[in-house]
Short mmCIF file of C-alpha atoms and ligand atoms in Angstrom, two decimals:
data_model
loop_
_atom_site.label_atom_id
_atom_site.label_comp_id
_atom_site.label_asym_id
_atom_site.label_seq_id
_atom_site.Cartn_x
_atom_site.Cartn_y
_atom_site.Cartn_z
CA MET A 1 89.93 81.50 80.49
CA LYS A 2 88.83 84.27 82.83
CA LYS A 3 91.35 85.45 85.39
CA ASN A 4 90.56 86.04 89.08
CA ILE A 5 89.80 89.45 90.56
CA LEU A 6 90.04 90.44 94.23
CA VAL A 7 88.39 93.59 95.39
CA ILE A 8 89.55 94.93 98.79
CA GLY A 9 87.24 97.75 99.90
CA SER A 10 84.19 99.25 101.58
CA LEU A 11 80.66 98.03 101.89
CA ASN A 12 77.97 100.56 102.82
CA ALA A 13 74.27 100.86 103.25
CA ASP A 14 73.18 103.84 101.07
CA ILE A 15 70.39 106.25 101.81
CA SER A 16 69.85 108.32 98.62
CA ILE A 17 67.62 111.43 98.65
CA SER A 18 66.70 113.08 95.35
CA MET A 19 65.97 116.79 95.22
CA GLU A 20 65.65 119.64 92.78
CA LYS A 21 68.73 121.44 94.06
CA MET A 22 71.29 120.64 96.83
CA PRO A 23 70.89 122.70 100.03
CA ILE A 24 73.65 125.21 100.74
CA ILE A 25 74.88 125.79 104.25
CA GLY A 26 72.11 127.19 106.39
CA GLU A 27 69.39 126.26 103.93
CA THR A 28 66.54 123.78 104.26
CA VAL A 29 65.14 122.17 101.03
CA PHE A 30 62.44 119.58 100.29
CA GLY A 31 63.57 116.18 99.05
CA GLU A 32 61.50 114.26 96.47
CA THR A 33 62.33 110.56 96.88
CA ILE A 34 64.28 108.41 99.31
CA LYS A 35 65.92 105.13 98.35
CA TYR A 36 67.67 102.56 100.56
CA SER A 37 70.20 100.41 98.73
CA ASN A 38 73.44 98.49 98.90
CA GLY A 39 76.54 100.57 98.16
CA GLY A 40 80.10 101.26 99.19
CA LYS A 41 82.73 101.73 96.49
CA GLY A 42 84.39 98.35 97.08
CA ALA A 43 81.11 96.46 97.14
CA ASN A 44 79.83 98.37 94.04
CA GLN A 45 82.92 97.53 92.05
CA ALA A 46 82.71 93.87 93.11
CA CYS A 47 79.03 93.87 92.21
CA ALA A 48 79.74 95.27 88.75
CA ILE A 49 82.29 92.48 88.16
CA GLY A 50 79.88 89.85 89.43
CA LYS A 51 76.89 91.14 87.45
CA LEU A 52 79.01 91.20 84.29
CA GLY A 53 80.20 87.62 84.73
CA GLY A 54 83.64 87.82 86.34
CA ASN A 55 85.48 85.57 88.78
CA ILE A 56 85.38 87.76 91.84
CA GLU A 57 86.01 87.78 95.56
CA ILE A 58 85.59 90.73 97.93
CA LEU A 59 87.55 91.28 101.18
CA GLY A 60 86.15 93.98 103.56
CA CYS A 61 84.27 94.35 106.74
CA VAL A 62 80.62 94.79 107.72
CA GLY A 63 78.93 94.96 111.14
CA ASN A 64 76.95 92.05 112.59
CA ASP A 65 73.68 93.67 111.69
CA GLU A 66 70.80 93.60 109.22
CA LEU A 67 72.47 96.06 106.79
CA GLY A 68 75.55 93.88 106.63
CA LYS A 69 73.50 90.75 106.03
CA LYS A 70 71.49 92.54 103.27
CA GLN A 71 74.69 93.66 101.57
CA ILE A 72 76.18 90.11 101.67
CA SER A 73 73.09 88.43 100.30
CA ASN A 74 72.92 90.89 97.37
CA LEU A 75 76.60 90.17 96.53
CA VAL A 76 76.08 86.40 96.75
CA LYS A 77 73.16 86.74 94.26
CA TYR A 78 75.68 87.90 91.67
CA ASN A 79 78.22 85.07 92.38
CA ILE A 80 80.66 87.18 94.31
CA LYS A 81 82.68 85.18 96.89
CA THR A 82 81.98 86.76 100.22
CA ASP A 83 83.06 83.82 102.47
CA ASN A 84 86.11 85.70 103.77
CA LEU A 85 84.39 89.01 104.62
CA LYS A 86 85.03 90.09 108.17
CA ILE A 87 82.00 90.57 110.43
CA GLN A 88 82.84 93.03 113.21
CA GLU A 89 80.87 92.75 116.44
CA GLY A 90 79.58 95.90 118.09
CA ILE A 91 80.19 98.27 115.18
CA PRO A 92 77.58 99.08 112.53
CA THR A 93 77.95 98.52 108.83
CA GLY A 94 79.19 101.59 106.98
CA THR A 95 76.51 104.01 105.89
CA ALA A 96 76.38 106.68 103.15
CA ILE A 97 73.98 109.53 102.87
CA ILE A 98 73.71 110.59 99.24
CA TYR A 99 72.09 113.75 97.85
CA VAL A 100 71.17 113.52 94.22
CA ASP A 101 70.11 116.69 92.32
CA LYS A 102 67.82 117.05 89.26
CA ASN A 103 70.78 116.56 86.88
CA GLY A 104 71.80 113.28 88.55
CA LYS A 105 74.89 114.79 90.21
CA ASN A 106 75.53 113.80 93.77
CA SER A 107 77.18 114.71 97.08
CA ILE A 108 78.03 111.88 99.50
CA VAL A 109 78.78 111.65 103.18
CA VAL A 110 80.23 108.33 104.34
CA ILE A 111 80.16 107.13 107.92
CA PRO A 112 82.76 104.29 107.68
CA GLY A 113 81.65 102.18 110.72
CA ALA A 114 82.88 98.63 110.17
CA ASN A 115 85.00 99.61 107.14
CA ASN A 116 87.54 101.03 109.56
CA PHE A 117 88.05 97.48 110.83
CA CYS A 118 89.28 96.17 107.49
CA ASP A 119 92.79 95.98 108.88
CA ILE A 120 96.21 94.53 107.94
CA ASN A 121 95.87 91.52 110.28
CA TYR A 122 92.61 90.53 108.66
CA LEU A 123 94.25 90.68 105.26
CA ARG A 124 97.27 88.70 106.43
CA LYS A 125 94.84 85.98 107.48
CA ASN A 126 93.42 86.03 103.90
CA GLU A 127 96.75 85.67 102.15
CA GLU A 128 95.35 82.80 100.11
CA SER A 129 92.89 85.14 98.39
CA PHE A 130 95.78 87.43 97.39
CA ILE A 131 97.69 84.46 95.94
CA LYS A 132 94.77 83.13 93.97
CA SER A 133 93.95 86.51 92.38
CA ASP A 134 95.41 88.04 89.20
CA TYR A 135 93.94 91.53 89.58
CA LEU A 136 93.71 93.52 92.82
CA VAL A 137 91.17 96.36 92.87
CA LEU A 138 91.25 99.04 95.59
CA GLN A 139 89.58 102.35 96.48
CA LEU A 140 90.08 104.59 99.51
CA GLU A 141 87.15 104.07 101.85
CA ILE A 142 89.15 101.67 104.09
CA PRO A 143 92.15 102.60 106.24
CA MET A 144 95.06 103.92 104.20
CA GLU A 145 97.57 101.57 105.86
CA THR A 146 95.43 98.61 104.69
CA VAL A 147 95.50 99.95 101.14
CA GLU A 148 99.29 100.45 101.40
CA TYR A 149 99.72 96.89 102.64
CA SER A 150 97.51 95.44 99.96
CA ILE A 151 99.28 97.18 97.17
CA LYS A 152 102.74 96.26 98.45
CA ARG A 153 101.76 92.60 99.00
CA GLY A 154 99.94 92.45 95.70
CA LYS A 155 103.03 93.72 93.84
CA GLU A 156 105.32 91.25 95.65
CA LEU A 157 103.07 88.53 94.38
CA GLY A 158 103.12 89.91 90.86
CA LYS A 159 99.53 91.03 90.66
CA THR A 160 98.07 93.74 88.45
CA ILE A 161 96.94 96.59 90.68
CA ILE A 162 94.05 98.99 89.98
CA LEU A 163 93.51 101.94 92.37
CA ASN A 164 90.46 104.12 92.16
CA PRO A 165 91.53 107.04 94.37
CA ALA A 166 88.07 107.84 95.80
CA PRO A 167 87.45 109.56 98.09
CA ALA A 168 90.58 111.56 97.42
CA PRO A 169 92.85 111.86 100.47
CA GLU A 170 95.19 114.76 101.11
CA ASN A 171 98.10 112.88 99.53
CA ILE A 172 98.94 109.43 98.18
CA SER A 173 102.42 108.22 98.97
CA GLU A 174 104.93 107.64 96.17
CA GLU A 175 105.38 104.16 97.57
CA ILE A 176 101.83 103.40 96.58
CA LEU A 177 101.88 105.17 93.25
CA LYS A 178 104.93 103.39 91.87
CA ASN A 179 103.11 100.09 92.19
CA ILE A 180 99.89 101.11 90.40
CA ASP A 181 99.11 99.67 87.02
CA TYR A 182 95.85 101.49 86.43
CA PHE A 183 94.94 104.66 88.34
CA THR A 184 91.41 105.93 87.77
CA PRO A 185 90.63 109.37 89.31
CA ASN A 186 87.72 111.47 88.22
CA GLU A 187 88.31 115.16 87.32
CA THR A 188 87.80 116.41 90.90
CA GLU A 189 90.14 113.76 92.36
CA LEU A 190 92.76 114.49 89.66
CA LYS A 191 92.70 118.19 90.36
CA HIS A 192 93.09 117.68 94.10
CA LEU A 193 95.70 114.91 93.99
CA ALA A 194 97.87 116.38 91.25
CA LYS A 195 97.63 119.75 92.96
CA LEU A 196 96.34 121.49 89.74
CA GLU A 197 95.11 125.04 90.09
CA LYS A 198 92.43 124.55 87.51
CA ILE A 199 91.01 122.11 84.98
CA ASP A 200 89.72 124.20 82.10
CA CYS A 201 90.81 122.13 79.12
CA ILE A 202 92.06 118.68 78.05
CA GLU A 203 95.71 119.91 78.37
CA ASP A 204 95.09 120.46 82.12
CA ILE A 205 93.90 116.92 82.43
CA GLU A 206 96.94 115.59 80.57
CA LYS A 207 99.14 117.65 82.81
CA GLY A 208 97.53 116.09 85.86
CA ALA A 209 97.79 112.58 84.43
CA LYS A 210 101.47 113.06 83.62
CA TYR A 211 102.15 114.07 87.23
CA PHE A 212 101.16 110.49 88.21
CA LEU A 213 103.11 108.87 85.32
CA ASP A 214 106.20 110.68 86.63
CA LYS A 215 105.56 109.10 90.05
CA GLY A 216 105.58 105.59 88.48
CA VAL A 217 101.88 104.98 87.71
CA LYS A 218 101.73 102.93 84.46
CA ASN A 219 98.33 104.04 83.15
CA VAL A 220 96.12 106.93 84.23
CA MET A 221 92.49 106.75 83.17
CA VAL A 222 90.63 110.00 84.05
CA THR A 223 86.91 109.51 84.11
CA LEU A 224 85.16 112.69 82.84
CA GLY A 225 81.51 111.82 83.18
CA GLU A 226 79.51 112.92 80.10
CA ASN A 227 82.88 113.86 78.48
CA GLY A 228 84.14 110.24 78.46
CA VAL A 229 87.54 108.96 79.61
CA LEU A 230 91.12 110.08 78.92
CA LEU A 231 93.74 107.32 78.87
CA VAL A 232 97.29 108.54 79.43
CA ASN A 233 100.39 106.34 79.50
CA LYS A 234 104.00 106.51 78.17
CA GLU A 235 102.90 105.41 74.72
CA GLU A 236 99.70 107.21 74.12
CA ILE A 237 97.10 109.83 75.11
CA LYS A 238 93.69 108.66 73.93
CA HIS A 239 90.23 110.07 74.48
CA PHE A 240 87.21 107.80 74.57
CA PRO A 241 83.83 109.64 74.25
CA ALA A 242 80.95 108.77 76.53
CA TYR A 243 77.78 107.15 75.20
CA LYS A 244 75.02 109.75 75.10
CA VAL A 245 72.22 109.13 77.59
CA LYS A 246 69.97 111.15 79.94
CA ALA A 247 71.59 110.78 83.40
CA ILE A 248 69.22 110.61 86.37
CA ASP A 249 71.60 109.46 89.08
CA THR A 250 75.33 109.20 88.60
CA THR A 251 75.90 107.36 91.99
CA ALA A 252 78.25 104.35 91.45
CA ALA A 253 78.80 105.17 87.73
CA GLY A 254 82.49 105.42 88.47
CA ASP A 255 82.36 102.13 90.35
CA CYS A 256 80.59 100.47 87.56
CA PHE A 257 83.25 101.80 85.19
CA ASN A 258 86.11 100.48 87.29
CA GLY A 259 84.50 97.07 87.79
CA ALA A 260 83.62 96.62 84.14
CA PHE A 261 87.11 97.79 83.03
CA VAL A 262 88.86 95.13 85.19
CA LEU A 263 86.35 92.49 84.13
CA GLY A 264 87.30 93.29 80.51
CA LEU A 265 91.03 92.88 81.21
CA SER A 266 90.34 89.63 83.12
CA GLU A 267 88.68 88.24 80.00
CA GLY A 268 91.65 89.09 77.88
CA LYS A 269 90.28 92.25 76.24
CA SER A 270 92.82 95.02 75.47
CA VAL A 271 92.98 98.18 77.55
CA GLU A 272 91.10 100.06 74.80
CA GLU A 273 88.41 97.42 74.43
CA SER A 274 87.97 97.29 78.21
CA ILE A 275 87.47 101.06 78.37
CA VAL A 276 84.82 100.93 75.63
CA PHE A 277 83.06 98.03 77.41
CA ALA A 278 83.21 99.92 80.74
CA SER A 279 81.91 103.15 79.14
CA LYS A 280 78.93 101.24 77.85
CA ALA A 281 78.24 99.72 81.28
CA SER A 282 78.42 103.05 83.06
CA SER A 283 76.27 104.74 80.43
CA ILE A 284 73.48 102.35 81.57
CA ALA A 285 74.20 102.81 85.31
CA VAL A 286 73.62 106.60 85.16
CA THR A 287 70.07 106.11 83.78
CA ARG A 288 69.03 104.20 86.97
CA LYS A 289 68.70 105.20 90.60
CA GLY A 290 70.88 103.83 93.38
CA ALA A 291 74.30 102.21 93.50
CA GLN A 292 74.41 98.39 93.00
CA ASP A 293 70.80 98.49 91.69
CA SER A 294 71.93 100.73 88.84
CA ILE A 295 74.66 98.37 87.59
CA PRO A 296 73.61 96.56 84.36
CA LEU A 297 73.83 92.85 83.60
CA ARG A 298 76.10 91.53 80.84
CA GLU A 299 73.41 91.12 78.24
CA GLU A 300 72.26 94.74 78.71
CA VAL A 301 75.80 96.05 78.05
CA GLU A 302 76.19 93.88 75.04
CA LYS A 303 73.07 95.49 73.52
CA VAL A 304 74.62 98.99 73.59
CA LYS A 305 75.52 99.93 70.00
CA ASP A 306 79.11 101.18 69.23
O1 RIB B 401 80.66 105.52 94.65
C1 RIB B 401 79.38 105.52 95.20
C2 RIB B 401 79.45 104.99 96.62
O2 RIB B 401 80.10 105.95 97.39
C3 RIB B 401 78.08 104.87 97.27
O3 RIB B 401 77.52 103.64 97.06
C4 RIB B 401 78.40 105.19 98.74
O4 RIB B 401 78.29 104.08 99.56
C5 RIB B 401 79.82 105.71 98.73
O5 RIB B 401 80.69 104.76 99.10
#
């Protein structure tokens, strides 16, 4: 039987602009296309779990506006429980401006808006959702004290905790790290958070991952884009290659990976099987534009050959 997943995180309205090359400071460039879509790291991860068939609820906050309504109706379409989302009066739904270059790489600016109102009091009122869940999935686009509270409460209740440390803050407290079961930085986040001088080779990535194991994280999974994923824990260091595809937009590929990974665990797959499943899902996501729109359905992932 599938277990229950609770995502606590951000919901944004994304404006993605594709261009040949990103502008540098002081430069003006022409964009090619513009796309409006539903995004936000929390909502994207919840959407991946919903699209792939998981039992999923999201807690977070949107404004009482059209963008918030659009976001909720998209999540509901994929059977994500949104009943307990907070609707904040007088504050707009979070927005993200995304630049995507010709190689599908992106730069993102997030204006948090209502996401900043995803506070501890609101979560206390939704204690029932914590109790009912088996897996708690978090990212860092909501206030840090809310993340700290969620992880602490989740652990007290015996839940499995997944933290995707994006966007990377200056520091993450040891109090948080010691309670994390799965920590999923990308290379840039790992370099910054583990205070590495450089990442030139796999040994540098291992060194960064071990920094977090020493702080009490149980499993570190570093997502390396077209170079796959490195799993590091006390028992093993294992590299999982990526599925070869032509990337056109990598927005939400990490979110798709995180969501699909937890979905795998919730269905009783092993960590290794869940990583393979999630790598397949994100290999499809990078071939499509946008955030939630790019996340594949279950049957599409199942068609990807090993
Ligand atoms: O991870 C991609 C997401 O980051 C986008 O959907 C955007 O909203 C930002 O939160």
